[in-house]
Amino acid sequence: MKGDGRRGGPVIAIDGPAAAGKGTLARRLAAALDLPHLDTGLLYRAVGRRVLDAGGDPADPAAAVREAEALTPADLARLNLRAAEVDRAASLVAAIPAVRARLLAFQRCFADPRGAVLDGRDIGTVVFPDADLKLFVTASDEERARRRWRELEGRGVAASFETVLADLRARDARDASRDVAPLRPADDAIVLDTTDLDPDAAFARALDIVREKFARA
Ligand code: DC
């Protein structure tokens, strides 16, 4: 059994800042490897959404923990988890240690027994420190903001590029500077910079890394 209590199939941890392309990459890798995929950001988004819906303050630990404890699978399937106010609420609840502790068991159980691909901020550092493979997917601030801005445009949401860039930097700073499970690459993570890679090229590169890693194992 591994140090994190695991007995089953391979776990691939994909961490990185917002809009670096890790979600798309994780989904495609999971499909290619026939593993379940969990976007762990959705857990924090769903908790943030619940706090907002209840009229609470996402920075208030009591309110956030109450909603984390009440979380149901249906909350993760809601359609409005990518709204701008949820971006902010998610990063506020994610800085509360008791919220993170509450969501830890769910994430670990998810990978049992088949293994899984999980993407987030602390998968390789906290959730699965013994993951079989850790990727840290990143890209320049400007490129990530461009991607997020195009995605918003595609959904018909009006926003200036400058505002998107500023929001993204504020969220990254909050995610990286919090005391508990801050965003950082694990010491044994392989860094994949997607600034100059389109999604297909990023996927091809990640698949090469996976094949090399598992061929050696
Ligand atoms: O990946 P995302 O943008 O959907 O994540 C939403 C927020 O949740 C983001 O501010 C970081 C936080 N988060 C986290 O702290 N730990 C994770 N494993 C995943 C997300």
Short mmCIF file of C-alpha atoms and ligand atoms in Angstrom, two decimals:
data_model
loop_
_atom_site.label_atom_id
_atom_site.label_comp_id
_atom_site.label_asym_id
_atom_site.label_seq_id
_atom_site.Cartn_x
_atom_site.Cartn_y
_atom_site.Cartn_z
CA MET A 1 0.00 0.00 0.00
CA LYS A 2 1.25 3.49 -0.81
CA GLY A 3 1.79 6.20 1.83
CA ASP A 4 -1.51 7.86 0.94
CA GLY A 5 -3.47 4.67 1.65
CA ARG A 6 -3.86 3.56 -1.97
CA ARG A 7 -3.92 -0.02 -3.22
CA GLY A 8 -5.37 0.23 -6.72
CA GLY A 9 -4.64 1.44 -10.27
CA PRO A 10 -2.42 4.31 -11.42
CA VAL A 11 -2.98 7.86 -10.20
CA ILE A 12 -1.97 10.75 -12.43
CA ALA A 13 -1.87 14.16 -10.74
CA ILE A 14 -2.22 17.24 -12.94
CA ASP A 15 -1.75 20.56 -11.17
CA GLY A 16 -1.27 24.10 -12.35
CA PRO A 17 -2.67 27.64 -12.35
CA ALA A 18 -6.01 28.70 -13.83
CA ALA A 19 -6.52 28.38 -17.60
CA ALA A 20 -3.22 26.58 -18.21
CA GLY A 21 -5.04 23.85 -20.13
CA LYS A 22 -4.88 21.20 -17.40
CA GLY A 23 -8.60 20.39 -17.45
CA THR A 24 -8.70 19.59 -21.16
CA LEU A 25 -5.46 17.68 -20.88
CA ALA A 26 -6.64 15.66 -17.88
CA ARG A 27 -9.89 14.74 -19.63
CA ARG A 28 -8.11 13.59 -22.76
CA LEU A 29 -5.46 11.63 -20.88
CA ALA A 30 -8.13 9.90 -18.80
CA ALA A 31 -10.03 8.90 -21.95
CA ALA A 32 -6.86 7.65 -23.65
CA LEU A 33 -5.83 5.62 -20.60
CA ASP A 34 -9.38 4.48 -19.77
CA LEU A 35 -9.22 5.98 -16.27
CA PRO A 36 -11.86 7.99 -14.39
CA HIS A 37 -11.28 11.77 -14.35
CA LEU A 38 -11.99 14.22 -11.54
CA ASP A 39 -11.80 17.99 -11.99
CA THR A 40 -11.20 18.84 -8.32
CA GLY A 41 -11.74 22.57 -8.93
CA LEU A 42 -15.42 21.70 -9.34
CA LEU A 43 -15.57 20.65 -5.68
CA TYR A 44 -14.39 24.10 -4.55
CA ARG A 45 -16.62 25.79 -7.12
CA ALA A 46 -19.67 23.86 -5.90
CA VAL A 47 -18.94 24.79 -2.27
CA GLY A 48 -18.50 28.46 -3.29
CA ARG A 49 -21.76 28.36 -5.28
CA ARG A 50 -23.65 26.90 -2.33
CA VAL A 51 -22.34 29.62 0.01
CA LEU A 52 -23.40 32.35 -2.45
CA ASP A 53 -26.82 30.76 -2.92
CA ALA A 54 -27.30 30.65 0.84
CA GLY A 55 -26.50 34.39 0.99
CA GLY A 56 -23.27 33.73 2.92
CA ASP A 57 -19.71 35.07 2.66
CA PRO A 58 -17.33 32.57 0.98
CA ALA A 59 -14.50 33.85 3.21
CA ASP A 60 -16.44 32.90 6.35
CA PRO A 61 -15.10 29.51 7.54
CA ALA A 62 -18.32 28.52 9.34
CA ALA A 63 -20.49 29.14 6.28
CA ALA A 64 -18.02 27.45 3.92
CA VAL A 65 -17.57 24.35 6.08
CA ARG A 66 -21.34 24.03 6.50
CA GLU A 67 -21.76 23.97 2.70
CA ALA A 68 -18.79 21.61 2.19
CA GLU A 69 -20.45 19.18 4.59
CA ALA A 70 -23.76 19.44 2.71
CA LEU A 71 -22.21 18.95 -0.75
CA THR A 72 -23.92 16.35 -2.94
CA PRO A 73 -22.95 14.85 -6.33
CA ALA A 74 -25.79 16.89 -7.91
CA ASP A 75 -23.99 20.11 -6.88
CA LEU A 76 -21.08 19.15 -9.15
CA ALA A 77 -23.35 18.85 -12.18
CA ARG A 78 -24.76 22.38 -11.92
CA LEU A 79 -24.40 24.56 -14.99
CA ASN A 80 -23.37 27.85 -13.41
CA LEU A 81 -20.14 26.77 -11.73
CA ARG A 82 -17.93 28.72 -14.17
CA ALA A 83 -19.47 32.15 -13.58
CA ALA A 84 -17.03 34.91 -12.57
CA GLU A 85 -18.50 35.26 -9.07
CA VAL A 86 -17.93 31.53 -8.58
CA ASP A 87 -14.24 31.87 -9.64
CA ARG A 88 -13.76 34.22 -6.73
CA ALA A 89 -15.93 32.33 -4.23
CA ALA A 90 -14.12 29.05 -5.03
CA SER A 91 -10.70 30.52 -4.43
CA LEU A 92 -11.90 32.01 -1.10
CA VAL A 93 -13.40 28.76 0.23
CA ALA A 94 -10.31 26.88 -1.04
CA ALA A 95 -8.13 28.90 1.35
CA ILE A 96 -10.03 27.56 4.40
CA PRO A 97 -8.20 24.54 5.89
CA ALA A 98 -11.35 22.85 7.24
CA VAL A 99 -12.97 23.00 3.78
CA ARG A 100 -9.91 21.37 2.21
CA ALA A 101 -9.82 18.69 4.90
CA ARG A 102 -13.49 17.97 4.30
CA LEU A 103 -12.91 17.39 0.55
CA LEU A 104 -9.78 15.27 0.92
CA ALA A 105 -11.40 11.89 1.58
CA PHE A 106 -13.72 12.26 -1.40
CA GLN A 107 -10.78 12.91 -3.73
CA ARG A 108 -8.81 9.94 -2.39
CA CYS A 109 -11.78 7.57 -2.56
CA PHE A 110 -12.45 8.66 -6.13
CA ALA A 111 -9.23 6.97 -7.31
CA ASP A 112 -9.99 3.73 -5.52
CA PRO A 113 -9.72 1.05 -6.86
CA ARG A 114 -9.26 1.77 -10.59
CA GLY A 115 -6.86 4.68 -10.34
CA ALA A 116 -7.70 8.07 -11.85
CA VAL A 117 -6.54 11.27 -13.46
CA LEU A 118 -7.20 14.21 -11.12
CA ASP A 119 -6.54 17.85 -11.91
CA GLY A 120 -6.29 20.69 -9.43
CA ARG A 121 -3.75 22.67 -7.43
CA ASP A 122 -2.53 20.30 -4.72
CA ILE A 123 -3.05 16.82 -6.15
CA GLY A 124 0.67 16.01 -6.38
CA THR A 125 1.61 17.79 -3.14
CA VAL A 126 -1.22 16.91 -0.72
CA VAL A 127 -3.97 14.68 -2.09
CA PHE A 128 -1.71 12.07 -3.74
CA PRO A 129 1.90 12.74 -2.73
CA ASP A 130 2.66 9.19 -3.98
CA ALA A 131 0.96 9.64 -7.37
CA ASP A 132 2.47 7.50 -10.11
CA LEU A 133 2.94 10.54 -12.33
CA LYS A 134 2.75 14.26 -11.57
CA LEU A 135 2.44 16.91 -14.23
CA PHE A 136 2.52 20.63 -13.49
CA VAL A 137 0.85 22.33 -16.43
CA THR A 138 1.50 26.02 -16.82
CA ALA A 139 1.59 28.88 -19.38
CA SER A 140 2.37 32.60 -19.31
CA ASP A 141 -0.15 34.88 -17.56
CA GLU A 142 -0.99 36.65 -20.82
CA GLU A 143 -1.56 33.43 -22.74
CA ARG A 144 -3.76 32.01 -19.98
CA ALA A 145 -5.77 35.24 -19.84
CA ARG A 146 -6.15 35.15 -23.63
CA ARG A 147 -7.55 31.63 -23.46
CA ARG A 148 -9.96 32.52 -20.68
CA TRP A 149 -11.05 35.69 -22.53
CA ARG A 150 -11.70 33.74 -25.76
CA GLU A 151 -13.66 31.15 -23.82
CA LEU A 152 -15.83 33.91 -22.26
CA GLU A 153 -16.34 35.50 -25.68
CA GLY A 154 -17.38 32.12 -27.07
CA ARG A 155 -20.01 31.90 -24.35
CA GLY A 156 -21.23 35.40 -25.19
CA VAL A 157 -19.93 36.91 -21.91
CA ALA A 158 -18.60 40.45 -22.42
CA ALA A 159 -15.33 41.14 -20.56
CA SER A 160 -12.22 43.22 -21.25
CA PHE A 161 -8.91 41.40 -21.65
CA GLU A 162 -7.37 43.59 -18.93
CA THR A 163 -10.07 42.62 -16.43
CA VAL A 164 -9.68 38.93 -17.22
CA LEU A 165 -5.89 39.19 -16.79
CA ALA A 166 -6.22 41.07 -13.50
CA ASP A 167 -8.79 38.58 -12.13
CA LEU A 168 -6.64 35.63 -13.13
CA ARG A 169 -3.55 37.13 -11.46
CA ALA A 170 -5.51 37.89 -8.30
CA ARG A 171 -6.82 34.33 -8.15
CA ASP A 172 -3.36 32.81 -8.80
CA ALA A 173 -1.88 35.01 -6.07
CA ARG A 174 -4.57 33.87 -3.62
CA ASP A 175 -4.10 30.19 -4.59
CA ALA A 176 -0.29 30.40 -4.33
CA SER A 177 -0.01 32.45 -1.14
CA ARG A 178 -2.51 30.66 1.10
CA ASP A 179 -1.09 28.81 4.11
CA VAL A 180 -2.76 25.50 3.37
CA ALA A 181 -1.93 23.48 0.25
CA PRO A 182 -0.70 26.45 -1.79
CA LEU A 183 -0.38 26.12 -5.56
CA ARG A 184 3.16 24.93 -6.30
CA PRO A 185 4.75 22.14 -8.32
CA ALA A 186 5.59 19.01 -6.33
CA ASP A 187 9.35 18.42 -6.16
CA ASP A 188 8.96 15.38 -8.41
CA ALA A 189 6.48 16.95 -10.87
CA ILE A 190 7.29 17.25 -14.57
CA VAL A 191 6.58 20.81 -15.72
CA LEU A 192 4.70 21.14 -19.01
CA ASP A 193 4.63 24.72 -20.32
CA THR A 194 1.79 25.05 -22.82
CA THR A 195 2.36 28.73 -23.72
CA ASP A 196 3.35 27.78 -27.28
CA LEU A 197 1.38 24.54 -27.52
CA ASP A 198 -2.16 24.13 -28.80
CA PRO A 199 -4.35 21.54 -27.03
CA ASP A 200 -3.39 18.74 -29.47
CA ALA A 201 0.33 19.42 -29.09
CA ALA A 202 0.02 19.60 -25.28
CA PHE A 203 -1.86 16.30 -25.27
CA ALA A 204 0.74 14.63 -27.52
CA ARG A 205 3.53 15.84 -25.24
CA ALA A 206 1.73 14.62 -22.11
CA LEU A 207 1.03 11.24 -23.69
CA ASP A 208 4.74 10.87 -24.51
CA ILE A 209 5.58 11.62 -20.87
CA VAL A 210 3.03 9.07 -19.64
CA ARG A 211 4.27 6.36 -22.01
CA GLU A 212 7.87 6.96 -21.08
CA LYS A 213 7.07 6.90 -17.38
CA PHE A 214 4.99 3.72 -17.49
CA ALA A 215 7.36 1.96 -19.89
CA ARG A 216 10.09 2.43 -17.30
CA ALA A 217 7.90 1.38 -14.36
O1 DC B 1 -9.35 24.81 -11.41
P1 DC B 1 -10.48 25.78 -11.08
O2 DC B 1 -10.27 27.15 -11.62
O3 DC B 1 -11.83 25.25 -11.44
O4 DC B 1 -10.43 25.88 -9.46
C1 DC B 1 -11.34 26.70 -8.75
C2 DC B 1 -10.66 27.18 -7.47
O5 DC B 1 -10.47 26.09 -6.58
C3 DC B 1 -9.30 27.84 -7.68
O6 DC B 1 -9.26 29.12 -7.09
C4 DC B 1 -8.32 26.96 -6.97
C5 DC B 1 -9.13 26.06 -6.10
N1 DC B 1 -8.65 24.70 -6.14
C6 DC B 1 -7.83 24.29 -5.11
O7 DC B 1 -7.51 25.08 -4.24
N2 DC B 1 -7.39 23.00 -5.07
C7 DC B 1 -7.72 22.14 -6.04
N3 DC B 1 -7.26 20.88 -5.98
C8 DC B 1 -8.54 22.56 -7.13
C9 DC B 1 -8.97 23.86 -7.15
#
